[in-house]
CSV table of C-alpha atoms in Angstrom, one decimal:
chain,number,residue,atom,x,y,z
A,404,MET,CA,-36.5,23.5,20.4
A,405,ARG,CA,-35.1,27.1,20.6
A,406,GLU,CA,-35.3,27.9,17.3
A,407,ILE,CA,-38.3,28.7,14.6
A,408,SER,CA,-36.5,26.8,12.2
A,409,GLN,CA,-36.2,23.6,14.3
A,410,HIS,CA,-39.8,23.6,14.0
A,411,ILE,CA,-40.0,24.4,10.7
A,412,LEU,CA,-37.8,21.2,9.7
A,413,ASP,CA,-40.2,19.3,12.1
A,414,LEU,CA,-43.4,20.5,10.5
A,415,VAL,CA,-41.7,20.0,7.0
A,416,GLN,CA,-40.7,16.2,8.3
A,417,ASN,CA,-44.6,16.0,9.8
A,418,SER,CA,-45.7,16.8,6.4
A,419,ILE,CA,-43.7,14.1,4.6
A,420,GLU,CA,-44.3,11.4,6.8
A,421,ALA,CA,-47.7,12.1,6.2
A,422,GLY,CA,-47.5,11.5,2.8
A,423,GLY,CA,-47.2,14.7,1.4
A,424,THR,CA,-45.5,15.2,-2.3
A,425,GLN,CA,-46.1,19.1,-2.4
A,426,VAL,CA,-44.7,20.9,0.8
A,427,THR,CA,-45.0,24.7,0.6
A,428,LEU,CA,-43.1,26.6,3.6
A,429,GLU,CA,-44.1,30.0,3.8
A,430,ILE,CA,-42.5,32.7,6.2
A,431,LYS,CA,-43.6,36.1,6.5
A,432,GLU,CA,-41.9,38.7,8.6
A,433,ASP,CA,-43.6,42.1,9.2
A,434,ARG,CA,-41.7,43.7,11.0
A,435,GLN,CA,-42.7,47.3,10.4
A,436,ILE,CA,-46.8,47.6,10.1
A,437,LYS,CA,-48.4,44.4,11.8
A,438,ASP,CA,-45.5,43.4,14.2
A,439,THR,CA,-45.6,39.7,13.6
A,440,PHE,CA,-43.4,36.8,12.2
A,441,LEU,CA,-45.7,33.9,10.6
A,442,ILE,CA,-44.8,30.5,9.3
A,443,ARG,CA,-47.2,28.3,7.3
A,444,VAL,CA,-46.4,24.8,6.0
A,445,THR,CA,-49.0,23.0,3.6
A,446,ASP,CA,-49.1,19.8,2.3
A,447,ASN,CA,-51.1,17.5,0.1
A,448,GLY,CA,-50.8,14.5,2.6
A,449,ARG,CA,-53.2,12.3,4.1
A,450,GLY,CA,-54.9,14.9,6.5
A,451,MET,CA,-56.0,14.1,9.7
A,452,ASP,CA,-59.9,14.4,11.0
A,453,GLU,CA,-60.9,16.9,13.5
A,454,GLU,CA,-60.4,14.6,16.6
A,455,THR,CA,-57.0,14.1,15.5
A,456,CYS,CA,-56.4,18.0,14.7
A,457,THR,CA,-57.1,18.5,18.5
A,458,LYS,CA,-55.2,15.4,19.7
A,459,VAL,CA,-51.6,16.4,18.2
A,460,LEU,CA,-51.1,19.0,20.8
A,461,ASP,CA,-51.2,16.8,23.3
A,462,PRO,CA,-47.4,15.5,23.6
A,463,PHE,CA,-48.4,11.9,24.5
A,464,MET,CA,-50.1,11.6,21.1
A,465,THR,CA,-47.8,10.3,18.0
A,466,THR,CA,-48.2,8.5,15.1
A,467,ARG,CA,-44.6,7.9,14.7
A,468,ILE,CA,-43.7,4.4,15.8
A,469,THR,CA,-40.2,5.7,16.4
A,470,ARG,CA,-40.8,6.7,19.7
A,471,ARG,CA,-44.0,7.5,22.1
A,472,VAL,CA,-44.2,10.9,22.1
A,473,GLY,CA,-44.6,13.6,19.7
A,474,LEU,CA,-43.1,17.4,21.2
A,475,GLY,CA,-42.8,19.3,18.4
A,476,LEU,CA,-46.6,20.7,17.8
A,477,PRO,CA,-46.9,20.8,21.3
A,478,LEU,CA,-43.8,23.2,21.8
A,479,LEU,CA,-44.4,25.2,18.8
A,480,HIS,CA,-48.2,25.8,20.7
A,481,MET,CA,-46.4,26.7,23.7
A,482,THR,CA,-44.1,29.3,22.1
A,483,THR,CA,-46.7,30.7,19.8
A,484,ARG,CA,-48.9,31.3,22.7
A,485,SER,CA,-46.0,32.6,24.9
A,486,SER,CA,-45.1,35.4,22.5
A,487,GLY,CA,-48.4,36.7,21.8
A,488,GLY,CA,-49.4,34.5,19.0
A,489,TYR,CA,-51.1,31.4,18.0
A,490,LEU,CA,-50.8,28.0,16.5
A,491,LYS,CA,-53.8,26.8,13.6
A,492,ILE,CA,-54.2,23.5,12.6
A,493,LEU,CA,-56.7,22.9,9.6
A,494,SER,CA,-56.7,19.9,8.0
A,495,THR,CA,-58.6,17.6,5.6
A,496,LEU,CA,-58.6,14.2,5.7
A,497,GLY,CA,-57.6,13.1,2.4
A,498,SER,CA,-56.6,16.6,1.1
A,499,GLY,CA,-53.9,17.8,3.6
A,500,THR,CA,-52.9,19.9,6.2
A,501,VAL,CA,-52.1,23.3,7.0
A,502,VAL,CA,-50.1,24.4,9.8
A,503,GLU,CA,-50.0,28.3,10.7
A,504,ALA,CA,-48.2,29.8,13.5
A,505,LEU,CA,-47.8,33.4,14.6
A,506,TYR,CA,-46.0,35.2,17.0
A,507,GLN,CA,-45.7,38.9,17.7
A,508,TYR,CA,-42.5,40.2,16.1
A,509,SER,CA,-41.1,42.3,18.6
A,510,HIS,CA,-42.1,40.2,21.8
A,511,TRP,CA,-39.0,39.5,23.8
A,512,ASP,CA,-40.1,35.8,24.1
A,513,ARG,CA,-40.3,35.0,20.5
A,514,PRO,CA,-37.4,32.4,19.5
A,515,PRO,CA,-35.1,33.5,16.9
A,516,LEU,CA,-35.4,32.0,13.3
A,517,GLY,CA,-32.1,30.2,13.8
A,518,ASN,CA,-29.7,29.3,10.3
A,519,ILE,CA,-32.8,28.9,7.8
A,520,VAL,CA,-30.4,28.3,5.5
A,521,GLU,CA,-29.1,25.5,6.3
A,522,THR,CA,-32.7,24.4,7.2
A,523,ILE,CA,-34.1,25.1,3.9
A,524,LYS,CA,-30.7,23.2,2.2
A,525,PHE,CA,-31.0,20.2,4.4
A,526,ILE,CA,-35.0,20.0,3.3
A,527,ILE,CA,-34.3,20.2,-0.3
A,528,VAL,CA,-31.1,17.8,-0.3
A,529,ALA,CA,-32.7,15.3,1.7
A,530,ASN,CA,-36.1,15.4,-0.2
A,531,PRO,CA,-35.6,15.4,-3.8
A,532,GLU,CA,-38.7,13.7,-4.7
A,533,ILE,CA,-40.7,16.1,-2.9
A,534,ASP,CA,-42.2,19.0,-4.9
A,535,PHE,CA,-40.9,21.3,-1.9
A,536,ILE,CA,-41.8,25.5,-2.4
A,537,TYR,CA,-39.8,27.9,-0.1
A,538,GLN,CA,-41.1,31.6,0.1
A,539,HIS,CA,-40.3,33.8,2.3
A,540,THR,CA,-41.0,37.6,2.6
A,541,VAL,CA,-39.4,40.4,4.8
A,542,ASP,CA,-41.3,42.9,5.2
A,543,GLN,CA,-42.0,44.0,1.1
A,544,ALA,CA,-39.4,41.9,0.2
A,545,VAL,CA,-39.7,38.5,-1.4
A,546,PHE,CA,-37.5,35.5,-1.9
A,547,SER,CA,-39.2,31.9,-3.4
A,548,ILE,CA,-37.8,28.8,-4.7
A,549,THR,CA,-38.6,25.3,-5.5
A,550,THR,CA,-36.9,22.0,-5.8
A,551,LYS,CA,-38.2,21.7,-9.2
A,552,GLU,CA,-36.5,25.0,-10.2
A,553,ILE,CA,-33.7,23.7,-8.8
A,554,ILE,CA,-33.8,20.3,-10.6
A,555,GLU,CA,-34.4,21.9,-13.9
A,556,ILE,CA,-31.1,23.9,-13.7
A,557,LEU,CA,-29.1,21.3,-12.6
A,558,GLY,CA,-30.2,18.5,-15.1
A,559,ASP,CA,-28.6,15.4,-14.3
A,560,ILE,CA,-26.4,16.6,-11.4
A,561,SER,CA,-27.1,15.5,-8.4
A,562,LEU,CA,-28.0,17.8,-5.0
A,563,THR,CA,-25.5,15.7,-3.2
A,564,HIS,CA,-22.7,16.8,-5.3
A,565,PRO,CA,-20.4,18.6,-3.2
A,566,GLU,CA,-20.5,21.5,-6.0
A,567,VAL,CA,-23.8,21.6,-5.8
A,568,LEU,CA,-24.4,21.5,-2.3
A,569,LEU,CA,-21.5,24.6,-2.1
A,570,TRP,CA,-23.7,26.5,-4.7
A,571,LEU,CA,-27.5,25.9,-3.2
A,572,HIS,CA,-25.8,27.3,0.1
A,573,GLU,CA,-24.2,30.5,-1.1
A,574,TYR,CA,-27.5,30.9,-3.2
A,575,LEU,CA,-29.9,30.7,-0.5
A,576,THR,CA,-27.4,32.7,2.0
A,577,PHE,CA,-27.3,35.5,-0.6
A,578,HIS,CA,-31.1,35.6,-1.3
A,579,VAL,CA,-32.2,35.3,2.8
A,580,MET,CA,-29.8,38.3,3.2
A,581,ASN,CA,-31.0,40.5,1.0
A,582,LEU,CA,-34.5,40.2,2.5
A,583,TYR,CA,-32.9,41.8,5.4
A,584,GLY,CA,-31.3,44.5,3.3
A,585,GLY,CA,-28.0,42.6,2.4
A,586,ALA,CA,-27.1,42.3,6.4
A,587,SER,CA,-27.3,38.7,7.5
A,588,ASP,CA,-30.1,38.2,10.1
A,589,GLU,CA,-30.3,34.5,10.6
A,590,ASN,CA,-30.7,34.8,14.4
A,591,ASN,CA,-33.9,36.8,13.8
């Protein structure tokens, strides 16, 4: 995966497949003081025991039945380590999982964020039954939104309605751009 947004999509998908009904994505970019880029995905899914938490970093271990290998977490682990960071997985069987990936922000091996707007839009539209929470911080600027808020605003209108898709794209784009001072920084 060449972009962090692809890792995010994979992590959220893992949370949903683990039975998570509430999934929180936090992105924290501290460009000025700590020089860190953190992503954290928290869910209330089935969780994992300690042995499984260790095994998920093995590319030949997967719980999916659609394929025999699970490359998402091993690739994320590799990219965080190669760019001065770490990958932590904290999980309790029956209570959910927290996956935290940290990169050194200025490290030349850190993948770009990619198209986070389309990633978030896809997660929201494809999973309206999930209580998805997105919080993005860049230095001191913060933006957050939840699926519940969006559905409440829309009322009976479907998330897949063409006008809603356009509105959601424009809304997310506006707020993400404002995190970076109004300039598009989708590739950071």
